[in-house]
Short mmCIF file of C-alpha atoms and ligand atoms in Angstrom, two decimals:
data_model
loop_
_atom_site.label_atom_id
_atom_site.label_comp_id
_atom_site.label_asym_id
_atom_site.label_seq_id
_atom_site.Cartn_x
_atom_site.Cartn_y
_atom_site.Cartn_z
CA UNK A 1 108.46 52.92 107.74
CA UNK A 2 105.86 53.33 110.56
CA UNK A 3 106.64 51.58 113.94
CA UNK A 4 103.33 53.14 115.43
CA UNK A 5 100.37 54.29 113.83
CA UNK A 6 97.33 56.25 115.58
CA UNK A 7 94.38 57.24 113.11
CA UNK A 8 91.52 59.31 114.81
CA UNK A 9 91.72 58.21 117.95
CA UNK A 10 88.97 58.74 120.70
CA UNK A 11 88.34 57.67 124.14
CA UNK A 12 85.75 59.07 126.76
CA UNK A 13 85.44 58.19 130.94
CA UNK A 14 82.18 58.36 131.74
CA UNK A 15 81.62 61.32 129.63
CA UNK A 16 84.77 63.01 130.07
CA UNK A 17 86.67 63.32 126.98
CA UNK A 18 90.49 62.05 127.66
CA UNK A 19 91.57 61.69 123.94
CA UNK A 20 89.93 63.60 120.94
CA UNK A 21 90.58 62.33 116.93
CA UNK A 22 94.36 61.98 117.79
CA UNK A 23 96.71 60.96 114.76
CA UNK A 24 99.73 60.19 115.12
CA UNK A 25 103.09 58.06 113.59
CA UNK A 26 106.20 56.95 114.83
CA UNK A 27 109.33 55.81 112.35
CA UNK A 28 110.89 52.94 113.41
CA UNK A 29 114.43 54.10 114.77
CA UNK A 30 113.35 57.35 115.65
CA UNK A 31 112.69 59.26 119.22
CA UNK A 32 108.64 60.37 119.69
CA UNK A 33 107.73 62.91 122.38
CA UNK A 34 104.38 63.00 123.58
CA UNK A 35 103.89 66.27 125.48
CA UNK A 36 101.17 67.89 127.51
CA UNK A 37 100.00 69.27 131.12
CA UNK A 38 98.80 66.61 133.42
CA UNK A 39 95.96 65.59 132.12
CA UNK A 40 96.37 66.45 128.66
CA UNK A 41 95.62 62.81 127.80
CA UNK A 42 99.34 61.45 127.32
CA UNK A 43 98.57 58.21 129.32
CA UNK A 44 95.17 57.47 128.04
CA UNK A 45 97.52 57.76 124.69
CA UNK A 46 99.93 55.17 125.46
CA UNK A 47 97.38 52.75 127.51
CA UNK A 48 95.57 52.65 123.99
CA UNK A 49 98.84 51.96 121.98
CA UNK A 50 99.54 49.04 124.33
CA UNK A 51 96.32 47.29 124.31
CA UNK A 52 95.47 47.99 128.00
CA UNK A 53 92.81 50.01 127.27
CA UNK A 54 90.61 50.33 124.57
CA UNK A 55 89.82 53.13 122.23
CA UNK A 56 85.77 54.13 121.61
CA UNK A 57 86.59 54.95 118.29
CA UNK A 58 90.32 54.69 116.12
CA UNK A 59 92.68 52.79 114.89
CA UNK A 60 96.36 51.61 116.15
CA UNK A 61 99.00 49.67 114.61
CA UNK A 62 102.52 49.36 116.47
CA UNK A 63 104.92 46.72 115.03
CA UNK A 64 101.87 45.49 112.18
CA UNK A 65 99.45 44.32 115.35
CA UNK A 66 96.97 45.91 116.69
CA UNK A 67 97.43 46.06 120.18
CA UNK A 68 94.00 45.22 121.08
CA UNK A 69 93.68 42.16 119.63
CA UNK A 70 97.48 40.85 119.57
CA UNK A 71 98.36 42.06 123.42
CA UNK A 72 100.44 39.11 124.71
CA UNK A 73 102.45 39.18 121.33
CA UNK A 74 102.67 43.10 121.88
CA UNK A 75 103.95 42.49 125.02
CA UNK A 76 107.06 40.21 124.39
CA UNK A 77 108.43 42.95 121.88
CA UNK A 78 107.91 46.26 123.55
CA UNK A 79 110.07 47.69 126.72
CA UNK A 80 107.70 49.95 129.43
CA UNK A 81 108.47 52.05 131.86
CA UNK A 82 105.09 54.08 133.85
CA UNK A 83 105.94 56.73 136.39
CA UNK A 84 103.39 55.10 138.64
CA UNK A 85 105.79 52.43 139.42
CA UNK A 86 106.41 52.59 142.91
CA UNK A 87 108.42 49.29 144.80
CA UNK A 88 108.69 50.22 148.19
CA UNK A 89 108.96 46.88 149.20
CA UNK A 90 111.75 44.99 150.08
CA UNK A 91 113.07 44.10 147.06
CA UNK A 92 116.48 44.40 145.74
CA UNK A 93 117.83 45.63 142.33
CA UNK A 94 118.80 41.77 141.34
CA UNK A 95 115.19 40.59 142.54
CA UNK A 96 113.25 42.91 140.49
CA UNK A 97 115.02 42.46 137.17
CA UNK A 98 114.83 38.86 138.03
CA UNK A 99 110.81 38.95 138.18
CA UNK A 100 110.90 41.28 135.56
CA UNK A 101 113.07 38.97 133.38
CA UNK A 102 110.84 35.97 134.76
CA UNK A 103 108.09 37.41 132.43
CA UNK A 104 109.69 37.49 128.89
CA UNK A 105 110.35 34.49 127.13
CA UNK A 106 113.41 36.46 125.39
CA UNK A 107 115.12 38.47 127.51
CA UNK A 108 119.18 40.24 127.49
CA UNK A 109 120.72 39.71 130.68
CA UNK A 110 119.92 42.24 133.00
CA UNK A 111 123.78 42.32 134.15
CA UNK A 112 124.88 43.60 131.18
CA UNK A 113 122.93 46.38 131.35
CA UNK A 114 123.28 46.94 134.89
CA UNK A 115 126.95 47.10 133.73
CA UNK A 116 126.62 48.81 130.68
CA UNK A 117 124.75 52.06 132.45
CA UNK A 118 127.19 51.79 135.00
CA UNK A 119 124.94 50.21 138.38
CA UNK A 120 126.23 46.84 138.39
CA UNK A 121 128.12 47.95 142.10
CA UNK A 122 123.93 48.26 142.53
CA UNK A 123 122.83 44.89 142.08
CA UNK A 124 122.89 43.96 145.79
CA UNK A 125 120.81 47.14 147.15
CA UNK A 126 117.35 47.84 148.03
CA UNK A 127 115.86 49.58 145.11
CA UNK A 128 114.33 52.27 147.41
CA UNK A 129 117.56 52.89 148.49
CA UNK A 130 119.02 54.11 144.89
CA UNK A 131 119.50 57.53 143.87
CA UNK A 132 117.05 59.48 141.83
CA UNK A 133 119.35 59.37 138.72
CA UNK A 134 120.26 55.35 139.43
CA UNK A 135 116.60 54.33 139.62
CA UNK A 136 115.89 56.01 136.69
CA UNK A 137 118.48 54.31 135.43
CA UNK A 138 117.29 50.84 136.92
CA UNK A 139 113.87 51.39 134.79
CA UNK A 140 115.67 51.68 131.67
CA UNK A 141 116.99 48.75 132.21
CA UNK A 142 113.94 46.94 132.98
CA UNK A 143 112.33 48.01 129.92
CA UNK A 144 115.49 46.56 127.87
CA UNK A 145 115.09 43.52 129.20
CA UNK A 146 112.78 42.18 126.91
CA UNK A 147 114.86 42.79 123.81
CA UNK A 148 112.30 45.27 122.55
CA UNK A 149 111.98 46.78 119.32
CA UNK A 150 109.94 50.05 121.13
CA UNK A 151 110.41 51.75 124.57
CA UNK A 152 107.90 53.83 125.89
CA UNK A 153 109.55 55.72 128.41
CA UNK A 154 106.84 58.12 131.23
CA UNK A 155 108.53 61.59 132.42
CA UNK A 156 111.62 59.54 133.06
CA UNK A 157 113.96 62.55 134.27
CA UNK A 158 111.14 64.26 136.39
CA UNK A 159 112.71 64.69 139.79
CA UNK A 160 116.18 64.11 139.01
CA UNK A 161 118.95 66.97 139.26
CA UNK A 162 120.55 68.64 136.19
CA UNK A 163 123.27 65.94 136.38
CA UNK A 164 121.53 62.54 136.63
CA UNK A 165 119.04 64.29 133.86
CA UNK A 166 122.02 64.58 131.62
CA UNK A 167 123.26 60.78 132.43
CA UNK A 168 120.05 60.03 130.99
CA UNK A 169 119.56 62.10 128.33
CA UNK A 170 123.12 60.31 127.05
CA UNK A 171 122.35 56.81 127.69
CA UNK A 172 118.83 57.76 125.83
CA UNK A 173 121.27 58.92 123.10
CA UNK A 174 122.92 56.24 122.67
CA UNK A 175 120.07 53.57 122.74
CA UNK A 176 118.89 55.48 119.48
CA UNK A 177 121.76 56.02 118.12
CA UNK A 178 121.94 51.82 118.45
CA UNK A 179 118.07 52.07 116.44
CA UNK A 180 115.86 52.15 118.89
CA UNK A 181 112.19 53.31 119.09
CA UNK A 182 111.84 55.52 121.75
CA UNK A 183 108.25 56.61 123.02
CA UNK A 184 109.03 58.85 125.92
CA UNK A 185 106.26 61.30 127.85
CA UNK A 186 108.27 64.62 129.32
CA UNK A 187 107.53 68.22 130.59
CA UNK A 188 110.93 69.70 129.63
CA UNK A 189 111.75 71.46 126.17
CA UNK A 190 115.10 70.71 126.43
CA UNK A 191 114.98 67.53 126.80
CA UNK A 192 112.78 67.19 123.95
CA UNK A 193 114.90 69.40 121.76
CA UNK A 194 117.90 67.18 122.56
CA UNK A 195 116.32 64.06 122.12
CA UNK A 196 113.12 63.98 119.58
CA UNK A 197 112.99 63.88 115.97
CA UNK A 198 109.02 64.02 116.18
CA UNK A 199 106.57 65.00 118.96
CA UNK A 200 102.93 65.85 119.25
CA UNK A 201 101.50 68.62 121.68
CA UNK A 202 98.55 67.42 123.41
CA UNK A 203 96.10 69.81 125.25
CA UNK A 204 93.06 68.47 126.78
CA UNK A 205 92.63 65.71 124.75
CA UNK A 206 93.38 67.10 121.68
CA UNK A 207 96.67 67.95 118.83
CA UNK A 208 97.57 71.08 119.21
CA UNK A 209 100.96 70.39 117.23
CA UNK A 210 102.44 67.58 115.70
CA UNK A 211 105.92 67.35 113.95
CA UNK A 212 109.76 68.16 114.35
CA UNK A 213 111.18 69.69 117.11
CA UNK A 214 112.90 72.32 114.73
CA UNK A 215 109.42 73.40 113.88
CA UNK A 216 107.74 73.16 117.37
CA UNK A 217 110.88 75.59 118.42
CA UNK A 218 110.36 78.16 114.84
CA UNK A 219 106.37 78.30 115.59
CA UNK A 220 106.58 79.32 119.20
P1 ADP B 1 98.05 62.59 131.25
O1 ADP B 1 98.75 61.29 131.14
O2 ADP B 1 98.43 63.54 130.15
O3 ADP B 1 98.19 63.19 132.59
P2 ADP B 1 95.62 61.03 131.25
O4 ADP B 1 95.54 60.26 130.00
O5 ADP B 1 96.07 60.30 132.47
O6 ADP B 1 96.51 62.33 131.00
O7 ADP B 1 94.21 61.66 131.57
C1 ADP B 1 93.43 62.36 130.62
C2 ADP B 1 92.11 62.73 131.27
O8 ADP B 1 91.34 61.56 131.50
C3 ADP B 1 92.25 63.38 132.63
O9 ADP B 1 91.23 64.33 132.74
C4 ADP B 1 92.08 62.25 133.60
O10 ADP B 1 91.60 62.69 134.85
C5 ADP B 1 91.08 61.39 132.88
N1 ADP B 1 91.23 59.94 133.20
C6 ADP B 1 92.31 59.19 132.96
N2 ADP B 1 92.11 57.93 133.34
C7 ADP B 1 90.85 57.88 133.83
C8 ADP B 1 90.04 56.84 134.38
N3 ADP B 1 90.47 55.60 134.48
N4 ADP B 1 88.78 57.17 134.78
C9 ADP B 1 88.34 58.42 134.64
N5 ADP B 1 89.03 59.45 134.14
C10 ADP B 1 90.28 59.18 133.74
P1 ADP B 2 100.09 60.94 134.73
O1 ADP B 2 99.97 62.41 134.83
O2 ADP B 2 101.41 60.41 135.19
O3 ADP B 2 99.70 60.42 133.40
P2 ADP B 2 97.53 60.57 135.95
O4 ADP B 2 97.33 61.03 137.35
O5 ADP B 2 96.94 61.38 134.86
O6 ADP B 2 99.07 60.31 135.77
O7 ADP B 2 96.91 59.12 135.77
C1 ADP B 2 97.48 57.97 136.34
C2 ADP B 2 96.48 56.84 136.13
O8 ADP B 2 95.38 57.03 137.02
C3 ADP B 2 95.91 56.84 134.72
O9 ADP B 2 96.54 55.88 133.92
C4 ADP B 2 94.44 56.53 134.90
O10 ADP B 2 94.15 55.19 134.59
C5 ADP B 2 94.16 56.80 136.34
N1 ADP B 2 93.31 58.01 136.46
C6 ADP B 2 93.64 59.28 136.16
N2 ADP B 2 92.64 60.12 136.37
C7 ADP B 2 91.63 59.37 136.85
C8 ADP B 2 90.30 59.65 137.24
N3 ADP B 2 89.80 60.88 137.19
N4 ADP B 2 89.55 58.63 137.67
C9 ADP B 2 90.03 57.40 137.72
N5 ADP B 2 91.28 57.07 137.35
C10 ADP B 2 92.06 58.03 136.91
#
């Protein structure tokens, strides 16, 4: 059954094509990858899914809404995590899952998780002051909080070292193996052999392959 579902999706900035006739469909309980260069059109993709921005031409389901019309609903049942997210303020580990929690009207506790990905001895610190691996970590966490049925997850072992990548890659395994959605964005074929059943292979805005990883790997 199909968590997500992208039919001919299109979207244009000021005459700059970001997003071409993309299809695409996600099994609930299954790990996605969305891949592509910088610019290929991966957040454009996601934005779209989420109901933050919205398509010229297509149509999205993701958990029977459509994202446009159904946003705040959307938003209590899927977990996010963008790249972009940058808290160099003062702000400790506690105080941002708090606020973070503050927005969900069902949330887990945050401790648990902290505990359960091993960062609870965290809680207390700045967040700036956490390790590559532990902030990734830390984002995870935050997009647990809301109890979601669907993470979408942006280049979340870019940066880190081949040892925090693999920390990830097994607390990633395990939140699947558990039935999770994952949605993740990443620039390493590893990773993606590890952790996808399914990605798509954007390249300027358009498919340029879409299906298993065992295929991806046999056609290239
Ligand atoms: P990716 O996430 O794969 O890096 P994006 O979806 O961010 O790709 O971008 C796809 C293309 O659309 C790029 O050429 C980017 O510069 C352009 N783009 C993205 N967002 C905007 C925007 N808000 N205004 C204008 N151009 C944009
Ligand atoms: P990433 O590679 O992590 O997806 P991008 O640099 O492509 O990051 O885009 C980050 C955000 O900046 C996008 O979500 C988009 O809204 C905005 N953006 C990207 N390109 C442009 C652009 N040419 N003009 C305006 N906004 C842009």
């Amino acid at each position: 059954k199909e968590i997500i579902k992208v039919k001919q999706l299109s979207k244009s900035y000021n005459g700059l094509i970001a997003i071409q006739n993309l299809d695409l469909s996600v099994q609930y309980g299954t790990v996605f990858g969305l891949l592509g260069a910088n610019g290929a059109g991966k957040s454009t993709t996601i934005e779209c899914i989420l109901g933050t921005k919205k398509p010229d031409t297509g149509e999205i389901s993701i958990l029977e809404m459509n994202p446009f019309l159904q946003r705040k609903q959307l938003f209590e049942n899927v977990g996010v995590q963008f790249q972009e997210a940058n808290y160099q303020d003062k702000i400790t580990v506690a105080e941002l899952c708090e606020v973070t929690q503050s927005l969900y009207k069902n949330t887990v506790d945050y401790r648990e998780l902290l505990k359960q990905f091993g960062i609870s001895d965290k809680t207390k610190s700045m967040v700036k002051e956490l390790s590559g691996g532990q902030r990734q970590k830390l984002f995870i966490v935050l997009a647990l909080i809301p109890n979601p049925k669907v993470v979408f997850l942006d280049e979340l072992t870019t940066g880190l070292d081949a040892r925090a990548r693999r920390e990830v890659w097994k607390i990633l395994y395990d939140l699947k193996s558990k039935g999770l959605t994952i949605f993740l964005t990443s620039h390493f074929m590893d990773e993606v052999e590890l952790l996808c059943d399914k990605i798509c292979i954007l390249k300027k805005g358009q498919v340029i392959f879409h299906g298993t990883v065992k295929e991806a790997v046999s056609a290239s």
